[in-house]
Amino acid sequence: MKNNVEKIYNDLFMRYPALLCVKEDVEKVFEAIKETYINKGKLLVCGNGGSAADSAHIVGELMKGFMLSRELPESEKSKFKNKEIADGLQGTLPAISLVSETALMTAFCNDCNPDLVFAQQVYGLMNENDTLLCLSTSGNSKNVVAAAETAKVKGGKVVSIVGEKGGKLFELSNATIKLPSQITPEIQEYTLPVYHTICAMLESEFFE
């Protein structure tokens, strides 16, 4: 782990000592997503309710500058005729929030099995170099579990952030962060600093 990445990682546990119990798992999830980006893959993210909001939040941190400006390298800027575009764009870590396709989701839920609303998108979007990040406080959300099962069929990786019981997602995931609570609001409160840290680590890994 790079020094700057390691500092971001260790800062999480200084600020939230209750999360020391998942320290190794945070690293495993980071490494899995890092490998995805090294292999030119993308991250798909899904969840329900507060986890849906977190899914969109995560994509926002990855697809544009988070803690860094991510200025394009000159080799990329030189390809643009319009300097304003070249100077204004930022480096990106490709990510898609499966909760954000409102028209597709409502059409699918109206016409088909609503429990497969994320699985349908995974089936259409996922390649073997991609990773699905599942967010579920119980680890048992039917539509998220179905998405994870579909990701495995498509040959991709699955990583999850869940409550301490783990649920079905723990069994399906290549790496799982089981946050130290069974209370939904507490799990959600721990979830944010964990994914902020992972996003900052990834950004530092690829852009610093």
CSV table of C-alpha atoms in Angstrom, one decimal:
chain,number,residue,atom,x,y,z
A,1,MET,CA,0.0,0.0,0.0
A,2,LYS,CA,1.4,3.4,-1.0
A,3,ASN,CA,2.3,5.7,1.9
A,4,ASN,CA,-0.4,8.3,1.1
A,5,VAL,CA,-3.0,5.6,0.7
A,6,GLU,CA,-2.0,3.9,3.9
A,7,LYS,CA,-2.3,7.3,5.8
A,8,ILE,CA,-5.9,7.7,4.6
A,9,TYR,CA,-6.6,4.1,5.6
A,10,ASN,CA,-5.2,4.5,9.1
A,11,ASP,CA,-6.9,7.8,9.7
A,12,LEU,CA,-10.3,6.0,9.5
A,13,PHE,CA,-9.5,3.9,12.5
A,14,MET,CA,-8.1,6.7,14.5
A,15,ARG,CA,-11.3,8.6,14.0
A,16,TYR,CA,-13.6,5.6,14.4
A,17,PRO,CA,-11.9,3.1,16.8
A,18,ALA,CA,-15.0,1.0,16.8
A,19,LEU,CA,-14.2,0.1,13.2
A,20,LEU,CA,-10.9,-1.6,14.1
A,21,CYS,CA,-12.6,-4.9,14.0
A,22,VAL,CA,-13.1,-4.5,10.2
A,23,LYS,CA,-9.7,-3.1,9.4
A,24,GLU,CA,-8.5,-6.1,7.3
A,25,ASP,CA,-11.9,-6.3,5.5
A,26,VAL,CA,-11.7,-2.6,4.5
A,27,GLU,CA,-8.3,-3.3,3.0
A,28,LYS,CA,-9.6,-6.4,1.1
A,29,VAL,CA,-12.5,-4.4,-0.4
A,30,PHE,CA,-10.1,-1.7,-1.4
A,31,GLU,CA,-7.8,-4.1,-3.0
A,32,ALA,CA,-10.6,-5.8,-4.9
A,33,ILE,CA,-11.8,-2.5,-6.4
A,34,LYS,CA,-8.3,-1.4,-7.1
A,35,GLU,CA,-7.7,-4.6,-9.1
A,36,THR,CA,-10.9,-3.8,-11.0
A,37,TYR,CA,-9.5,-0.4,-12.1
A,38,ILE,CA,-6.1,-1.8,-12.9
A,39,ASN,CA,-7.8,-4.2,-15.2
A,40,LYS,CA,-9.8,-1.4,-16.9
A,41,GLY,CA,-13.0,-2.6,-15.3
A,42,LYS,CA,-15.8,-0.6,-13.7
A,43,LEU,CA,-17.7,-0.6,-10.4
A,44,LEU,CA,-21.4,-1.2,-10.2
A,45,VAL,CA,-23.2,-0.2,-7.0
A,46,CYS,CA,-26.6,-0.9,-5.6
A,47,GLY,CA,-28.7,-0.8,-2.4
A,48,ASN,CA,-32.2,0.2,-1.1
A,49,GLY,CA,-33.3,3.3,0.8
A,50,GLY,CA,-30.4,4.9,2.6
A,51,SER,CA,-28.1,2.4,0.9
A,52,ALA,CA,-29.5,3.6,-2.5
A,53,ALA,CA,-28.5,7.2,-1.5
A,54,ASP,CA,-25.1,5.9,-0.5
A,55,SER,CA,-24.8,4.1,-3.9
A,56,ALA,CA,-25.3,7.4,-5.8
A,57,HIS,CA,-22.9,9.1,-3.3
A,58,ILE,CA,-20.1,6.6,-3.9
A,59,VAL,CA,-20.4,7.0,-7.7
A,60,GLY,CA,-20.2,10.8,-7.3
A,61,GLU,CA,-16.9,10.5,-5.4
A,62,LEU,CA,-15.4,8.1,-8.0
A,63,MET,CA,-16.5,9.7,-11.2
A,64,LYS,CA,-15.0,13.1,-10.5
A,65,GLY,CA,-12.5,14.7,-8.2
A,66,PHE,CA,-13.1,14.0,-4.5
A,67,MET,CA,-10.1,15.1,-2.4
A,68,LEU,CA,-7.9,15.8,-5.4
A,69,SER,CA,-8.4,17.9,-8.6
A,70,ARG,CA,-7.5,15.0,-10.9
A,71,GLU,CA,-6.3,17.3,-13.8
A,72,LEU,CA,-6.0,15.4,-17.0
A,73,PRO,CA,-2.4,14.5,-18.1
A,74,GLU,CA,-1.0,16.6,-21.0
A,75,SER,CA,-1.1,13.5,-23.2
A,76,GLU,CA,-4.9,13.5,-22.9
A,77,LYS,CA,-5.4,17.2,-23.0
A,78,SER,CA,-3.6,17.4,-26.3
A,79,LYS,CA,-6.3,15.2,-28.0
A,80,PHE,CA,-8.9,18.0,-27.5
A,81,LYS,CA,-9.3,20.9,-29.9
A,82,ASN,CA,-11.2,22.8,-27.3
A,83,LYS,CA,-8.9,23.9,-24.4
A,84,GLU,CA,-11.8,24.8,-22.2
A,85,ILE,CA,-13.0,21.2,-22.3
A,86,ALA,CA,-9.5,19.7,-21.8
A,87,ASP,CA,-8.8,22.0,-18.8
A,88,GLY,CA,-12.3,21.5,-17.3
A,89,LEU,CA,-12.5,17.7,-17.3
A,90,GLN,CA,-11.3,15.5,-14.4
A,91,GLY,CA,-9.8,12.0,-14.2
A,92,THR,CA,-12.4,9.4,-13.4
A,93,LEU,CA,-12.8,6.0,-11.9
A,94,PRO,CA,-15.6,4.4,-13.9
A,95,ALA,CA,-18.7,3.6,-11.7
A,96,ILE,CA,-22.4,3.2,-12.2
A,97,SER,CA,-25.2,3.5,-9.6
A,98,LEU,CA,-27.8,0.9,-10.4
A,99,VAL,CA,-30.3,2.9,-8.3
A,100,SER,CA,-30.3,5.9,-10.6
A,101,GLU,CA,-31.9,4.5,-13.8
A,102,THR,CA,-35.4,5.7,-12.9
A,103,ALA,CA,-37.1,4.9,-16.3
A,104,LEU,CA,-35.6,1.5,-16.6
A,105,MET,CA,-36.2,0.6,-13.0
A,106,THR,CA,-39.9,1.6,-13.0
A,107,ALA,CA,-40.5,-0.1,-16.3
A,108,PHE,CA,-38.9,-3.3,-15.1
A,109,CYS,CA,-40.7,-3.3,-11.8
A,110,ASN,CA,-44.0,-2.7,-13.5
A,111,ASP,CA,-43.5,-5.4,-16.2
A,112,CYS,CA,-41.3,-8.0,-14.5
A,113,ASN,CA,-40.2,-9.3,-11.1
A,114,PRO,CA,-39.3,-6.2,-9.0
A,115,ASP,CA,-36.8,-8.4,-7.0
A,116,LEU,CA,-34.7,-8.6,-10.2
A,117,VAL,CA,-34.5,-4.9,-10.8
A,118,PHE,CA,-30.7,-4.7,-10.1
A,119,ALA,CA,-30.0,-8.2,-11.4
A,120,GLN,CA,-31.3,-7.1,-14.8
A,121,GLN,CA,-28.8,-4.2,-14.9
A,122,VAL,CA,-26.0,-6.4,-13.7
A,123,TYR,CA,-26.8,-8.9,-16.4
A,124,GLY,CA,-26.7,-6.2,-19.1
A,125,LEU,CA,-23.7,-4.2,-17.9
A,126,MET,CA,-21.3,-6.5,-16.1
A,127,ASN,CA,-18.1,-7.9,-17.6
A,128,GLU,CA,-15.6,-10.2,-16.0
A,129,ASN,CA,-13.2,-7.4,-15.0
A,130,ASP,CA,-16.0,-5.5,-13.2
A,131,THR,CA,-17.0,-5.5,-9.5
A,132,LEU,CA,-20.4,-5.1,-7.9
A,133,LEU,CA,-20.5,-3.3,-4.6
A,134,CYS,CA,-23.6,-4.3,-2.6
A,135,LEU,CA,-24.9,-2.2,0.3
A,136,SER,CA,-27.4,-3.8,2.7
A,137,THR,CA,-27.7,-3.3,6.4
A,138,SER,CA,-29.2,-6.8,6.8
A,139,GLY,CA,-27.1,-8.5,4.0
A,140,ASN,CA,-30.4,-10.1,2.9
A,141,SER,CA,-32.1,-7.6,0.6
A,142,LYS,CA,-33.7,-9.7,-2.1
A,143,ASN,CA,-32.9,-7.4,-5.0
A,144,VAL,CA,-29.3,-6.9,-3.9
A,145,VAL,CA,-28.8,-10.6,-3.3
A,146,ALA,CA,-30.2,-11.4,-6.8
A,147,ALA,CA,-27.8,-8.8,-8.2
A,148,ALA,CA,-24.8,-10.5,-6.4
A,149,GLU,CA,-25.9,-13.9,-7.7
A,150,THR,CA,-26.1,-12.5,-11.2
A,151,ALA,CA,-22.7,-10.9,-10.9
A,152,LYS,CA,-21.1,-14.3,-10.1
A,153,VAL,CA,-22.8,-15.8,-13.2
A,154,LYS,CA,-21.3,-13.0,-15.3
A,155,GLY,CA,-17.8,-13.8,-13.9
A,156,GLY,CA,-17.4,-10.5,-12.0
A,157,LYS,CA,-16.4,-9.9,-8.4
A,158,VAL,CA,-18.8,-9.0,-5.5
A,159,VAL,CA,-17.9,-6.9,-2.5
A,160,SER,CA,-20.3,-5.9,0.2
A,161,ILE,CA,-20.8,-3.5,3.1
A,162,VAL,CA,-23.3,-5.0,5.6
A,163,GLY,CA,-24.2,-5.2,9.3
A,164,GLU,CA,-22.4,-7.6,11.6
A,165,LYS,CA,-24.6,-10.6,10.8
A,166,GLY,CA,-23.4,-10.5,7.2
A,167,GLY,CA,-26.5,-12.3,5.8
A,168,LYS,CA,-26.6,-13.9,2.4
A,169,LEU,CA,-24.3,-11.3,0.9
A,170,PHE,CA,-21.4,-12.5,3.1
A,171,GLU,CA,-21.7,-15.9,1.5
A,172,LEU,CA,-21.8,-14.5,-2.1
A,173,SER,CA,-19.0,-11.9,-1.7
A,174,ASN,CA,-15.3,-12.0,-2.5
A,175,ALA,CA,-14.8,-9.5,0.3
A,176,THR,CA,-17.3,-8.2,2.9
A,177,ILE,CA,-17.1,-5.4,5.5
A,178,LYS,CA,-19.4,-6.5,8.4
A,179,LEU,CA,-19.9,-3.3,10.3
A,180,PRO,CA,-20.1,-3.7,14.1
A,181,SER,CA,-23.8,-3.2,14.7
A,182,GLN,CA,-27.2,-4.8,14.1
A,183,ILE,CA,-29.1,-1.5,14.3
A,184,THR,CA,-29.9,0.0,10.9
A,185,PRO,CA,-29.1,3.7,11.7
A,186,GLU,CA,-25.8,2.8,13.3
A,187,ILE,CA,-24.8,0.6,10.4
A,188,GLN,CA,-25.6,3.5,8.0
A,189,GLU,CA,-23.6,5.9,10.2
A,190,TYR,CA,-20.6,3.6,10.0
A,191,THR,CA,-21.1,3.0,6.2
A,192,LEU,CA,-20.4,6.6,5.2
A,193,PRO,CA,-16.9,7.0,6.7
A,194,VAL,CA,-16.0,3.5,5.4
A,195,TYR,CA,-16.8,4.2,1.8
A,196,HIS,CA,-15.5,7.8,1.9
A,197,THR,CA,-12.2,6.2,3.0
A,198,ILE,CA,-12.2,3.6,0.3
A,199,CYS,CA,-13.0,6.3,-2.3
A,200,ALA,CA,-10.2,8.5,-1.1
A,201,MET,CA,-7.8,5.6,-1.1
A,202,LEU,CA,-8.7,4.7,-4.6
A,203,GLU,CA,-8.3,8.3,-5.7
A,204,SER,CA,-4.9,8.6,-4.1
A,205,GLU,CA,-3.8,5.3,-5.6
A,206,PHE,CA,-4.6,6.4,-9.2
A,207,PHE,CA,-4.3,10.2,-9.2
A,208,GLU,CA,-1.7,11.2,-6.6
